[in-house]
Amino acid sequence: MMQRLAVSTSQIQGESLTLTQAQFHYLGRVLRLQKGDRFIALDGQGGAWLAILDQKTAQLADKLDFDGELPVAVHLIVAMPKGSGFEEIVRQGTELGVASFQPVWSDRTLLKPSEHKRQRWRRIVAEAAEQCERAVVPTVNDPIPLHQALQNRSDTTAPGYIAAARSPQTAPLLTVLSPQTQQLTLVTGPEGGWTDSELADAIALGFQPVSLGKRILRAVTAPVAALGAIAAYYESPSILKQ
Ligand code: SAH
């Protein structure tokens, strides 16, 4: 497989890519590429090129058609689990096609992630995007309170779903998805679950409570299971969607 390199759009001018010192070191010393060798440059916003290494620059030869994106933009709001749980969620969520992550504080969430930790999430997402061959690197927002995240939904006509275990009002996730959807928001809770008032607040703001099955999933498992169902639904031929 050809080596891949994440770059930023500011490094690209016309057909020339200016490498940073770290990238130059990585290509030359770590990957042992030489002048004239090829690699794939990804700008994180959907742009991908076949690049040819020169000295501290590379020539961008062909624009590549990379399409690792889901046909629906999935925005994931997650009450941060304990320990390194959110790291697992951003890694696996990226693999499953999430467009953006919004970590939140909820009534039963205590975590106060450091700046270092937040940067680590962004690194993990960039690595995961590279590994799973997505040309788009999902965004990871800084944590905000749940209520604010629920209110921030940019397009309120787009569906929002809140995963709730043990709630009598839930419909199975797969039965509420709709093929016409361009973007959706999915919300999953912390180890201790949602409080009644959080669930009522989400419903009042237009989020539909959904079930992920009869079993109680861990806070890390729930978003991954839901995203697997969403990806399968939107990437299936019409059969699933009738
Ligand atoms: N401790 C809680 C469960 C929390 S599970 C209890 O005992 O009730 C963590 C989060 O995962 C929940 O807030 C919910 O968002 C999601 N979740 C877990 N299992 C689920 C299921 N079967 N259906 C829907 N959501 C689920």
Coordinates of C-alpha atoms and ligand atoms in Angstrom, one line a residue:
M1 CA 0.0 0.0 0.0
M2 CA 1.2 3.5 -0.8
Q3 CA 2.2 5.6 2.2
R4 CA -0.2 8.3 3.2
L5 CA 0.6 11.7 4.7
A6 CA -1.8 14.1 6.4
V7 CA -1.0 17.7 5.4
S8 CA -2.9 21.0 5.8
T9 CA -4.3 23.1 3.0
S10 CA -2.0 25.9 3.9
Q11 CA 1.0 23.8 2.8
I12 CA -0.3 23.5 -0.7
Q13 CA 0.3 26.1 -3.4
G14 CA -0.8 25.2 -6.9
E15 CA 0.8 21.8 -7.6
S16 CA 3.5 22.1 -4.9
L17 CA 3.3 20.8 -1.4
T18 CA 5.8 22.3 1.1
L19 CA 6.7 19.8 3.8
T20 CA 7.2 20.6 7.4
Q21 CA 10.4 19.5 9.1
A22 CA 8.6 16.7 10.9
Q23 CA 6.9 15.5 7.6
F24 CA 10.2 15.6 5.8
H25 CA 11.9 13.6 8.5
Y26 CA 9.0 11.1 8.6
L27 CA 9.0 10.5 4.8
G28 CA 12.8 10.4 4.5
R29 CA 14.0 8.8 7.8
V30 CA 11.1 6.8 9.0
L31 CA 9.5 5.6 5.7
R32 CA 12.8 5.8 3.8
L33 CA 11.3 7.5 0.8
Q34 CA 13.7 9.0 -1.7
K35 CA 13.5 11.8 -4.2
G36 CA 11.1 10.7 -6.9
D37 CA 9.2 8.3 -4.7
R38 CA 5.5 8.6 -4.5
F39 CA 3.0 8.9 -1.6
I40 CA -0.5 10.0 -1.0
A41 CA -1.1 13.5 0.5
L42 CA -4.5 14.0 2.3
D43 CA -5.6 17.5 3.3
G44 CA -8.2 16.3 5.8
Q45 CA -11.0 18.1 3.9
G46 CA -11.6 15.5 1.2
G47 CA -8.6 16.4 -1.0
A48 CA -6.2 13.6 -1.9
W49 CA -3.3 13.7 -4.3
L50 CA -0.7 11.4 -5.7
A51 CA 2.5 13.2 -4.6
I52 CA 6.1 12.9 -5.8
L53 CA 8.8 13.6 -3.3
D54 CA 11.4 16.3 -4.2
Q55 CA 13.5 17.8 -1.6
K56 CA 11.6 19.7 1.1
T57 CA 8.7 19.9 -1.3
A58 CA 6.6 17.4 -3.2
Q59 CA 4.9 17.7 -6.5
L60 CA 1.2 17.1 -6.5
A61 CA 0.6 15.0 -9.6
D62 CA -2.9 13.5 -9.8
K63 CA -5.9 14.5 -7.7
L64 CA -7.3 11.2 -6.4
D65 CA -10.9 10.3 -6.0
F66 CA -11.1 9.0 -2.4
D67 CA -14.6 8.4 -1.2
G68 CA -14.6 7.0 2.3
E69 CA -17.5 9.1 3.4
L70 CA -21.0 8.0 4.5
P71 CA -23.8 9.3 2.4
V72 CA -25.2 11.0 5.6
A73 CA -23.2 13.4 7.9
V74 CA -23.4 11.9 11.4
H75 CA -22.8 14.3 14.3
L76 CA -22.1 12.4 17.5
I77 CA -22.8 13.9 20.9
V78 CA -21.3 11.7 23.7
A79 CA -21.3 12.1 27.5
M80 CA -17.7 11.4 28.1
P81 CA -17.1 8.0 29.7
K82 CA -14.5 7.4 32.4
G83 CA -10.8 6.9 31.8
S84 CA -9.8 6.7 28.2
G85 CA -13.2 5.7 27.0
F86 CA -13.6 8.7 24.8
E87 CA -10.4 7.8 23.0
E88 CA -11.9 4.5 22.0
I89 CA -15.1 6.3 20.8
V90 CA -13.3 8.8 18.6
R91 CA -11.1 6.1 17.1
Q92 CA -13.9 3.7 16.3
G93 CA -16.4 6.5 15.5
T94 CA -13.9 7.8 12.8
E95 CA -13.7 4.3 11.4
L96 CA -17.4 4.1 11.2
G97 CA -17.7 7.4 9.4
V98 CA -18.6 10.1 12.0
A99 CA -18.4 13.6 10.6
S100 CA -18.0 15.4 14.0
F101 CA -17.7 14.6 17.7
Q102 CA -19.1 16.7 20.5
P103 CA -18.1 15.5 24.0
V104 CA -20.5 16.7 26.7
W105 CA -20.9 17.0 30.4
S106 CA -24.1 15.4 31.7
D107 CA -25.6 15.2 35.2
R108 CA -23.6 12.0 35.8
T109 CA -20.4 12.9 34.0
L110 CA -17.5 14.1 36.0
L111 CA -14.6 14.2 33.6
K112 CA -12.6 17.4 33.0
P113 CA -10.2 16.5 30.2
S114 CA -7.0 18.5 30.0
E115 CA -5.8 20.4 26.9
H116 CA -3.3 17.6 26.4
K117 CA -6.1 15.1 26.4
R118 CA -8.1 17.1 23.9
Q119 CA -5.2 17.3 21.6
R120 CA -4.7 13.6 21.9
W121 CA -8.3 13.0 20.7
R122 CA -7.6 15.0 17.6
R123 CA -4.4 13.1 16.9
I124 CA -6.2 9.8 17.3
V125 CA -8.9 10.9 14.9
A126 CA -6.3 12.0 12.3
E127 CA -4.5 8.6 12.6
A128 CA -7.7 6.7 12.4
A129 CA -8.9 8.6 9.3
E130 CA -5.6 7.8 7.7
Q131 CA -5.7 4.1 8.6
C132 CA -9.3 3.6 7.5
E133 CA -8.7 5.5 4.2
R134 CA -11.0 8.4 4.8
A135 CA -9.9 11.6 3.1
V136 CA -11.9 13.7 5.6
V137 CA -10.7 14.0 9.2
P138 CA -13.7 14.4 11.5
T139 CA -13.8 17.4 13.8
V140 CA -13.5 17.0 17.6
N141 CA -15.1 19.9 19.5
D142 CA -14.2 20.9 23.0
P143 CA -16.5 19.6 25.7
I144 CA -19.7 21.7 26.5
P145 CA -22.7 21.0 28.7
L146 CA -25.3 18.6 27.2
H147 CA -28.1 21.1 27.1
Q148 CA -25.9 23.5 25.0
A149 CA -24.9 20.7 22.6
L150 CA -28.6 19.7 22.1
Q151 CA -29.5 23.3 21.4
N152 CA -26.5 23.8 19.0
R153 CA -28.0 21.5 16.4
S154 CA -27.4 23.5 13.2
D155 CA -30.3 22.2 11.2
T156 CA -33.3 21.4 13.4
T157 CA -35.1 19.8 10.5
A158 CA -32.4 17.1 10.4
P159 CA -33.3 14.2 12.7
G160 CA -31.8 13.9 16.2
Y161 CA -31.8 10.6 18.1
I162 CA -30.9 10.0 21.8
A163 CA -30.0 6.5 22.9
A164 CA -31.8 5.6 26.1
A165 CA -31.4 2.2 27.8
R166 CA -34.5 0.9 29.8
S167 CA -36.8 3.6 28.5
P168 CA -40.3 2.5 27.6
Q169 CA -40.7 5.3 25.0
T170 CA -37.9 4.2 22.7
A171 CA -38.2 2.8 19.2
P172 CA -35.5 0.6 17.8
L173 CA -32.9 2.8 16.0
L174 CA -33.1 1.0 12.7
T175 CA -36.9 1.5 12.5
V176 CA -36.6 5.3 12.7
L177 CA -33.8 6.0 10.2
S178 CA -35.0 7.5 7.0
P179 CA -33.3 7.2 3.6
Q180 CA -33.8 10.9 2.7
T181 CA -31.6 12.1 5.6
Q182 CA -28.6 14.2 4.7
Q183 CA -27.4 14.7 8.2
L184 CA -28.3 13.4 11.6
T185 CA -27.3 13.8 15.3
L186 CA -26.9 10.9 17.6
V187 CA -26.6 11.3 21.4
T188 CA -25.3 8.6 23.7
G189 CA -25.0 8.7 27.5
P190 CA -22.5 8.1 30.3
E191 CA -22.0 4.9 32.5
G192 CA -24.7 6.0 34.9
G193 CA -27.2 6.7 32.1
W194 CA -29.3 9.8 31.6
T195 CA -31.3 11.5 34.4
D196 CA -35.1 11.8 33.7
S197 CA -34.7 15.5 33.3
E198 CA -32.0 15.2 30.7
L199 CA -34.1 12.8 28.6
A200 CA -37.1 15.1 28.9
D201 CA -35.0 18.1 27.8
A202 CA -33.7 16.2 24.8
I203 CA -37.2 15.2 23.8
A204 CA -38.4 18.7 24.2
L205 CA -35.6 19.8 21.9
G206 CA -36.8 17.4 19.2
F207 CA -34.6 14.4 19.9
Q208 CA -36.2 11.0 19.4
P209 CA -35.4 8.4 22.1
V210 CA -34.1 5.2 20.5
S211 CA -33.2 1.7 21.6
L212 CA -30.1 -0.2 20.6
G213 CA -31.5 -3.6 21.7
K214 CA -32.5 -5.5 24.8
R215 CA -29.1 -5.5 26.4
I216 CA -27.5 -2.7 28.4
L217 CA -24.4 -1.6 26.5
R218 CA -21.4 0.1 28.1
A219 CA -21.0 3.8 27.4
V220 CA -18.2 3.0 25.0
T221 CA -20.1 0.2 23.2
A222 CA -23.4 2.1 22.7
P223 CA -22.1 4.7 20.2
V224 CA -20.1 2.1 18.3
A225 CA -23.2 -0.2 18.0
A226 CA -25.4 2.6 16.9
L227 CA -22.9 3.8 14.3
G228 CA -22.5 0.3 12.9
A229 CA -26.3 0.2 12.4
I230 CA -26.3 3.7 10.8
A231 CA -23.4 2.9 8.5
A232 CA -25.0 -0.4 7.5
Y233 CA -28.3 1.2 6.8
Y234 CA -27.0 4.1 4.7
E235 CA -24.5 2.1 2.8
S236 CA -26.9 -0.7 1.9
P237 CA -28.7 -1.0 -1.4
S238 CA -32.3 0.1 -1.1
I239 CA -33.5 -3.2 0.4
L240 CA -32.9 -2.2 4.0
K241 CA -34.6 1.1 3.5
Q242 CA -38.1 0.0 2.4
Ligands
SAH1 N1 -26.3 2.5 33.9 C1 -27.4 2.7 33.0 C2 -27.1 2.3 31.6 C3 -26.1 3.3 31.0 S1 -25.5 2.6 29.5 C4 -28.5 1.8 33.4 O1 -28.3 0.9 34.2 O2 -29.7 2.0 33.0 C5 -24.7 4.0 28.8 C6 -25.4 4.7 27.7 O3 -25.4 3.8 26.5 C7 -26.9 5.0 27.9 O4 -27.0 6.3 28.5 C8 -27.5 5.0 26.5 O5 -27.2 6.2 25.8 C9 -26.6 3.9 25.8 N2 -27.3 2.6 25.8 C10 -26.8 1.5 26.4 N3 -27.6 0.4 26.2 C11 -28.6 0.9 25.4 C12 -29.7 0.3 24.8 N4 -30.0 -1.0 24.9 N5 -30.5 1.1 24.0 C13 -30.3 2.4 23.9 N6 -29.2 3.0 24.4 C14 -28.4 2.3 25.2

